[in-house]
Coordinates of C-alpha atoms in Angstrom, one line a residue:
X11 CA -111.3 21.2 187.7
X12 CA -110.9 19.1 191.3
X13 CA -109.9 15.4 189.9
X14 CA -112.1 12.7 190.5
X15 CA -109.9 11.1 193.4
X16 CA -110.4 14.8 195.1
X17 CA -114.4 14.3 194.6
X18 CA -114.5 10.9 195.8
X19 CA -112.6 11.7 199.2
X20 CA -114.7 14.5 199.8
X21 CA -117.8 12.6 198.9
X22 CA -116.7 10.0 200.8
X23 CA -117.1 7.3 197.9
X24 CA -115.1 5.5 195.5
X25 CA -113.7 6.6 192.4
X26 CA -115.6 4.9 190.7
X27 CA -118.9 5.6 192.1
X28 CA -118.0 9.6 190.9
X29 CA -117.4 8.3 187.5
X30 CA -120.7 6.2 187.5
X31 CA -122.5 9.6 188.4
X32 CA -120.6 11.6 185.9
X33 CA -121.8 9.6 183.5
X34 CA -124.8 8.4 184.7
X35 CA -124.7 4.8 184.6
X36 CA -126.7 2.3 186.8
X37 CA -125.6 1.2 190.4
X38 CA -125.5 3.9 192.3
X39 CA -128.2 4.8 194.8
X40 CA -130.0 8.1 195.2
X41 CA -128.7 9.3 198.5
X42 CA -125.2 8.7 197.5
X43 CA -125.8 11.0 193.7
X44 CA -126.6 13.7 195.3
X45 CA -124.4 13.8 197.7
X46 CA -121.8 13.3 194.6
X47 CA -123.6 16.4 192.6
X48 CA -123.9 18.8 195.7
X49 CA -119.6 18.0 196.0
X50 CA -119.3 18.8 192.8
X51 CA -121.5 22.0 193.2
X52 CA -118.8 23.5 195.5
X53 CA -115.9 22.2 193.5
X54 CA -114.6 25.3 190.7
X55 CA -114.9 25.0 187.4
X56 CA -112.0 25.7 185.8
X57 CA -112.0 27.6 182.4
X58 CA -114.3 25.8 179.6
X59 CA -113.8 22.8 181.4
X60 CA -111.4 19.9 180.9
X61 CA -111.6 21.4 177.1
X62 CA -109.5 24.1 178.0
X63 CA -106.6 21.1 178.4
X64 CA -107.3 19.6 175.2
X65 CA -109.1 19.7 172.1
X66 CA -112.2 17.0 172.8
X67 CA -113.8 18.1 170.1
X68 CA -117.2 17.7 171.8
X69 CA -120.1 19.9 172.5
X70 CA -123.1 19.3 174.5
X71 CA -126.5 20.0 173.7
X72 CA -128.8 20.8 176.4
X73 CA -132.7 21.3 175.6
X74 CA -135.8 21.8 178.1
X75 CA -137.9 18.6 177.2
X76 CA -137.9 16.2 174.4
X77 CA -142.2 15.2 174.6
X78 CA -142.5 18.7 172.7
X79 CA -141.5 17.8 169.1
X80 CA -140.0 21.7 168.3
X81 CA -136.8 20.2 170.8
X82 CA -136.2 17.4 169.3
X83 CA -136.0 19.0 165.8
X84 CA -133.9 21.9 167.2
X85 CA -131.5 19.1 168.8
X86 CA -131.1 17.3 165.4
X87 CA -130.3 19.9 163.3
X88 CA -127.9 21.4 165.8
X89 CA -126.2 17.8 165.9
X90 CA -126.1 17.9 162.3
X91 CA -124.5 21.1 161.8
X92 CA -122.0 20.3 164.6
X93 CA -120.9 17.3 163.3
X94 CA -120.4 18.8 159.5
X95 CA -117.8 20.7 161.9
X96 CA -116.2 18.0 162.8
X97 CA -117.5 18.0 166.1
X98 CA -119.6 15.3 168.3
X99 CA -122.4 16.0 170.5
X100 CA -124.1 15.0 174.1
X101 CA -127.7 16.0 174.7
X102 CA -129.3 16.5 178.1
X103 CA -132.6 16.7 178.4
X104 CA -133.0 19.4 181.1
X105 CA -136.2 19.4 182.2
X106 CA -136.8 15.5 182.6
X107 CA -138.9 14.4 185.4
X108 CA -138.0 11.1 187.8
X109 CA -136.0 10.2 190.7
X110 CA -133.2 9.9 188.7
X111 CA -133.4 13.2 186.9
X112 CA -130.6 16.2 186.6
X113 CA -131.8 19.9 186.3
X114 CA -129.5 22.7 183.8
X115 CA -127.3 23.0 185.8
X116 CA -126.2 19.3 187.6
X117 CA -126.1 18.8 183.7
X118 CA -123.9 21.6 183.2
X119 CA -121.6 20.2 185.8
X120 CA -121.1 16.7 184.2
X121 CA -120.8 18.1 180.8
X122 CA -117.7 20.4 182.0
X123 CA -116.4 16.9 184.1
X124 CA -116.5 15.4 181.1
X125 CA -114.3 18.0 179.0
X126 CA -116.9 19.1 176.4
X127 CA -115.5 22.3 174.5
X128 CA -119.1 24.7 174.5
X129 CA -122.4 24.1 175.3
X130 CA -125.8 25.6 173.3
X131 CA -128.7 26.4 175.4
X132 CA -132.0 26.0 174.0
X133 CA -134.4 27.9 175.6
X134 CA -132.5 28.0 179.2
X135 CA -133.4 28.3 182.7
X136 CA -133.1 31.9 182.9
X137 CA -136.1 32.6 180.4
X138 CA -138.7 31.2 182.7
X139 CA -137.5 33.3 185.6
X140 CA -140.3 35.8 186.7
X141 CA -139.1 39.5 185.9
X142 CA -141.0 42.7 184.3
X143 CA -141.0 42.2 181.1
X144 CA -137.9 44.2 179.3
X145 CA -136.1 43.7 182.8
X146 CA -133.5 41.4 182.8
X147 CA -133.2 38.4 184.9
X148 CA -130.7 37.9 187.7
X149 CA -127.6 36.2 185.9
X150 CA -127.1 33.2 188.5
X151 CA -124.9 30.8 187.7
X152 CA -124.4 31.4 183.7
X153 CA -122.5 34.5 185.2
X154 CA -119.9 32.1 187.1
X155 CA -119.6 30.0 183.4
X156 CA -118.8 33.4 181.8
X157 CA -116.1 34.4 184.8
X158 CA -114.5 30.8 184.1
X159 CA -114.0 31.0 180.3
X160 CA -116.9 28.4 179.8
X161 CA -117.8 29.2 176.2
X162 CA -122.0 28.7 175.1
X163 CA -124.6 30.5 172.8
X164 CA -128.0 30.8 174.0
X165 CA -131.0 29.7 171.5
X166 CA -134.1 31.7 172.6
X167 CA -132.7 32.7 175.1
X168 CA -131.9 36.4 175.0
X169 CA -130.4 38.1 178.4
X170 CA -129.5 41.0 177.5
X171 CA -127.4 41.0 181.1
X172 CA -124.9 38.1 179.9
X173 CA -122.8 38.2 177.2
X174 CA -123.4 35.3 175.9
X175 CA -124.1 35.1 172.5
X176 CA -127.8 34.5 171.1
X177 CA -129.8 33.2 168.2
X178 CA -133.5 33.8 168.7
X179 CA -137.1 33.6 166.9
X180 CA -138.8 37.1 167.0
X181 CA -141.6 36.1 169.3
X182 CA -143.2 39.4 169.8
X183 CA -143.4 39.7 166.0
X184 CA -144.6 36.2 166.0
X185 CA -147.6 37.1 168.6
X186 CA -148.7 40.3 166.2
X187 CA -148.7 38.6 163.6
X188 CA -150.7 35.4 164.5
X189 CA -153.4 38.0 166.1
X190 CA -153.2 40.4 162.9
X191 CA -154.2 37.7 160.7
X192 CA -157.0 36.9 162.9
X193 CA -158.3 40.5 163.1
X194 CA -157.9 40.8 159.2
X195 CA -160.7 37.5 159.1
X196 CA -163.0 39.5 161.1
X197 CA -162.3 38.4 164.8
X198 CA -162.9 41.0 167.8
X199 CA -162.5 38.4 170.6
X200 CA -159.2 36.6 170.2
X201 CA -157.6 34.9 173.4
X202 CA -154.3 34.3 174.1
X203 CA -153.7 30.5 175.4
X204 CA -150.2 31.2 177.1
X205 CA -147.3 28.7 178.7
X206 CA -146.5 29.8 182.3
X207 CA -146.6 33.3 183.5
X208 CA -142.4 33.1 184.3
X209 CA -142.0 32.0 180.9
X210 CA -140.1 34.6 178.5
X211 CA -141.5 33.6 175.5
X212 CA -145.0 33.7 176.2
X213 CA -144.9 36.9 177.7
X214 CA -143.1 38.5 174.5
X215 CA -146.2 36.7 172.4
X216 CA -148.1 38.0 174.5
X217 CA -146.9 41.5 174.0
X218 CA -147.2 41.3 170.4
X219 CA -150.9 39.6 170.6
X220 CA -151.4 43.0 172.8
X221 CA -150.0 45.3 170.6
X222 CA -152.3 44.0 167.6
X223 CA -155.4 44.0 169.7
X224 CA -154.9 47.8 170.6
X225 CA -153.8 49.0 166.6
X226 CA -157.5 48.5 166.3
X227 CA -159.3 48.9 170.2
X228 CA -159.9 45.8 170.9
X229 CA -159.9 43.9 174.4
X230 CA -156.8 42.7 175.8
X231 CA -157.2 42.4 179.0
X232 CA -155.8 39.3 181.4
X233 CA -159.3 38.2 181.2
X234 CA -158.5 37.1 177.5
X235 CA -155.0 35.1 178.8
X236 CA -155.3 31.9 180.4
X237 CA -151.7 30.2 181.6
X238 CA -150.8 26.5 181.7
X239 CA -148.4 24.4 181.6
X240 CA -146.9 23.9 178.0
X241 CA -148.2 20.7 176.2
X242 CA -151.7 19.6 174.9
X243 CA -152.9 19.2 178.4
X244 CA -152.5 22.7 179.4
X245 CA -153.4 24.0 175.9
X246 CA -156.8 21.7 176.7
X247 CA -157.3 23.4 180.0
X248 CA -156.6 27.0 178.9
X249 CA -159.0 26.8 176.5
X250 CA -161.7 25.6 178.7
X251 CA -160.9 28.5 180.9
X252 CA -161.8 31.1 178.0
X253 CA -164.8 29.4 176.8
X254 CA -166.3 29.5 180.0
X255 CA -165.6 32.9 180.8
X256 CA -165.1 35.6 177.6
X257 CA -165.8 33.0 175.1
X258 CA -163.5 34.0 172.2
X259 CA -164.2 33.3 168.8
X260 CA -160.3 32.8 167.9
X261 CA -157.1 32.0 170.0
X262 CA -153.2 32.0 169.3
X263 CA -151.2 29.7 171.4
X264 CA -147.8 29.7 172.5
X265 CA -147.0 25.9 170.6
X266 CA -148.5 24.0 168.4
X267 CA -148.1 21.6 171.1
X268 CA -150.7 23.7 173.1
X269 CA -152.8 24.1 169.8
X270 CA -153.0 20.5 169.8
X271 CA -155.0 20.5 172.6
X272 CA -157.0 23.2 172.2
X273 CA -158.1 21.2 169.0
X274 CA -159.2 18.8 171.2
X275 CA -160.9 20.4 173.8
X276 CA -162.6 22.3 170.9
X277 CA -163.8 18.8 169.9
X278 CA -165.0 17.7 173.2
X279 CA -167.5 20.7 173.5
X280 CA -169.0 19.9 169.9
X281 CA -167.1 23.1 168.6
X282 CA -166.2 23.1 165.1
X283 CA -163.0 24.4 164.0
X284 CA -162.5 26.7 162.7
X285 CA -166.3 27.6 162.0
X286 CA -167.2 28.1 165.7
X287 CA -163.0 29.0 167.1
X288 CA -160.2 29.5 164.9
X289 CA -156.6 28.3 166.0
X290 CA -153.4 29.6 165.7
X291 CA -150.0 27.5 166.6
X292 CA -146.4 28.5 167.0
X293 CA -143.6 26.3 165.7
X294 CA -144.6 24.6 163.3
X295 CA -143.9 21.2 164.1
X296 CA -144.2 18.2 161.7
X297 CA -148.0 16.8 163.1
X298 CA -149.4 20.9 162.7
X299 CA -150.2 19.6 159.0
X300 CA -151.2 16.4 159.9
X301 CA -153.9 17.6 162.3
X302 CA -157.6 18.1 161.5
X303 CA -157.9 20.4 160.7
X304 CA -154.5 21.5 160.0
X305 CA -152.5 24.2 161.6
X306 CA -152.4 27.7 161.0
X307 CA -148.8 28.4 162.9
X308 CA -145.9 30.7 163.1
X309 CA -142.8 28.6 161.4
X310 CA -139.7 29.0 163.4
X311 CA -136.9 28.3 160.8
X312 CA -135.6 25.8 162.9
X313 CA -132.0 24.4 160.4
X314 CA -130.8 28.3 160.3
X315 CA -131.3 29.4 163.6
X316 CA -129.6 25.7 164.7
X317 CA -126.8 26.5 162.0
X318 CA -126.6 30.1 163.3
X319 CA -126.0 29.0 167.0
X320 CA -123.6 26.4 166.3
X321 CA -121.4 28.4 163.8
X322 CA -121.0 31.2 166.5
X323 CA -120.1 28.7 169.3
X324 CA -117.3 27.1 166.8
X325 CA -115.7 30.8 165.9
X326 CA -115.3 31.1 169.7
X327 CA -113.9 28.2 170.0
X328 CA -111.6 28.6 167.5
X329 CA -108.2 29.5 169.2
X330 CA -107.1 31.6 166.0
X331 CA -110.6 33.6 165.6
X332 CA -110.5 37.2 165.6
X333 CA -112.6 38.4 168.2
X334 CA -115.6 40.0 167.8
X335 CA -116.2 43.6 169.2
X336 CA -117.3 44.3 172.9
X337 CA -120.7 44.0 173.4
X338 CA -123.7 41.0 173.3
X339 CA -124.1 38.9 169.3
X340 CA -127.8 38.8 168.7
X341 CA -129.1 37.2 165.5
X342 CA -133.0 37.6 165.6
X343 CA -135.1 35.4 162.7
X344 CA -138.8 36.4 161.8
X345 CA -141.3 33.4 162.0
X346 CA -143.1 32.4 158.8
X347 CA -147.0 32.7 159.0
X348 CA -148.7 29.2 157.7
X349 CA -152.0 29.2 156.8
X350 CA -153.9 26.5 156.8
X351 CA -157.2 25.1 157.7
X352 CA -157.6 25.9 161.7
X353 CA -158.5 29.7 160.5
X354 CA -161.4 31.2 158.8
X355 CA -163.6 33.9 159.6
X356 CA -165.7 34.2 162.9
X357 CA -169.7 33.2 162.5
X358 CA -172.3 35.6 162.3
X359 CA -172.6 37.4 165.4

């Protein structure tokens, strides 16, 4: 990789100043980053980074958003496992918003600058690109990592044009069954409150929430789906859209986090739950018991697929590991139904 006294001339700035961007520290003005980052952009990576000089024994950790409590548990418990390793971690928060914020792959940059060995990816970039569903997406940039050596494991992430090794939740399974245990209670109008349209798993929930719908000829058409941004805003907003159009009598979200606002939104119309709309979550995070009512949800065993991802990123970067045969590593884990009190069969019609 260019040294920072190559940056700096070509940035036209001190040496300094690159190594306050690099490691984003104060005193350093807006116009001046980018033009640091978008030098860096054009400089090559070289193979894994300063980590393919020396043995740093650091990996970084970079997660979509840290307001949605599933990330922050999937950050600890990869820091955890990594460190039981023997090796230290930096987090990026990739989907920050600000003036002052860096996107996947500004963070990607700093994170080979600064010599980390491997990277985990949970839930990158590339699953919220807009393809046909069982398409993949256009490699971009993780294909110029791969070229360069750069070693990293995507978690729920699965692109099946990359070989980069995966560890994912089985979100199709985890739509068909959410809406299976819904039909089972009685319900014939079930809704599907989704995260964005690009996003790859909502659309494989989706599919599976479709799938259970037609074993028994119910509807499932996009007039039951209603996108929004993930959080309880959008999972507020969604809702709103269904009630005042098909007017379901039960909905699966695509996060507890979107749940939480259906809940409320639920509340705000004088709807009971679940005697007037019965809720199912996905992820089971720590407040879906601590809600009223409390969550049904899909449980996404969050320590093993975490240990999983890690574990594979460490045999690869072991310099004595046997390698593994051609082809993409896939590990796929079932999510755990939890029932609890947000479900319960429809009223009488």
């Amino acid at each position: 990789m260019s040294g920072l006294a190559e940056i700096a001339r070509a940035a036209g700035v001190s040496i300094s100043t690159v190594s306050r961007v690099l490691n984003r520290r104060a005193g350093v003005n807006e116009e001046t980053r980018q033009r640091v980052l978008a030098v860096l952009a054009e400089m090559p990576y070289t193979p894994r980074g300063l980590g393919a000089l020396q043995r740093t024994g650091v990996i970084g950790l970079l997660v979509p958003e840290l307001s949605n409590p599933v990330f922050p548990a999937f950050a600890e418990a990869l820091e955890v496992r990594a460190a039981r390793l023997g090796y230290s971690s930096l987090l990026c928060n990739t989907r920050a918003t600000g003036s002052a914020a860096m996107g996947e792959e500004e963070y990607v940059r700093m994170l080979l600058a600064r010599g980390v060995e491997g990277m985990v990816f949970v839930s990158p970039e590339i699953t919220n690109v807009e393809v046909p569903l069982g398409q993949a997406p256009r490699p971009s940039y993780y294909a110029k990592l791969l070229a360069d050596g750069v070693h990293m494991v995507f978690l729920n992430g699965v692109t099946p044009s990359l070989d980069v090794p995966d560890v994912t939740v089985d979100e199709q399974h985890a739509g068909y069954a959410a809406t299976r245990h819904l039909v089972e209670l009685g319900h014939r109008r079930i809704g599907f409150v989704s995260g964005p349209a690009r996003s790859l798993p909502s659309r494989l929930k989706r599919a599976g929430w479709a799938a259970a719908l037609e074993e028994d000829g119910l509807p499932a058409g996009s007039e039951h789906v209603a996108h929004a941004p993930f959080g309880p805003e959008g999972g507020a907003a969604a809702t709103a859209a269904l009630l005042d159009s098909v007017r379901p009598t039960a909905v699966i979200c695509s996060s507890d986090h979107m749940a939480i606002g259906v809940l409320r939104e639920a509340h705000r119309r004088g709807l009971s739950v679940p005697r007037d709309l019965s809720v199912v979550g996905f992820d089971d995070i720590p407040l879906a018991s601590y809600c009223s009512p409390s969550l049904t949800t899909l449980a996404q065993p969050i320590e093993e697929m975490a240990t999983a991802a890690v574990d594979e990123l460490v045999h690869r970067l072991d310099p004595d590991r046997r390698r593994r045969p051609a082809g993409n590593y896939t590990r796929v884990f079932r999510p755990r139904l939890v029932v609890r009190e947000s479900t319960a069969p429809p009223p009488p019609a």
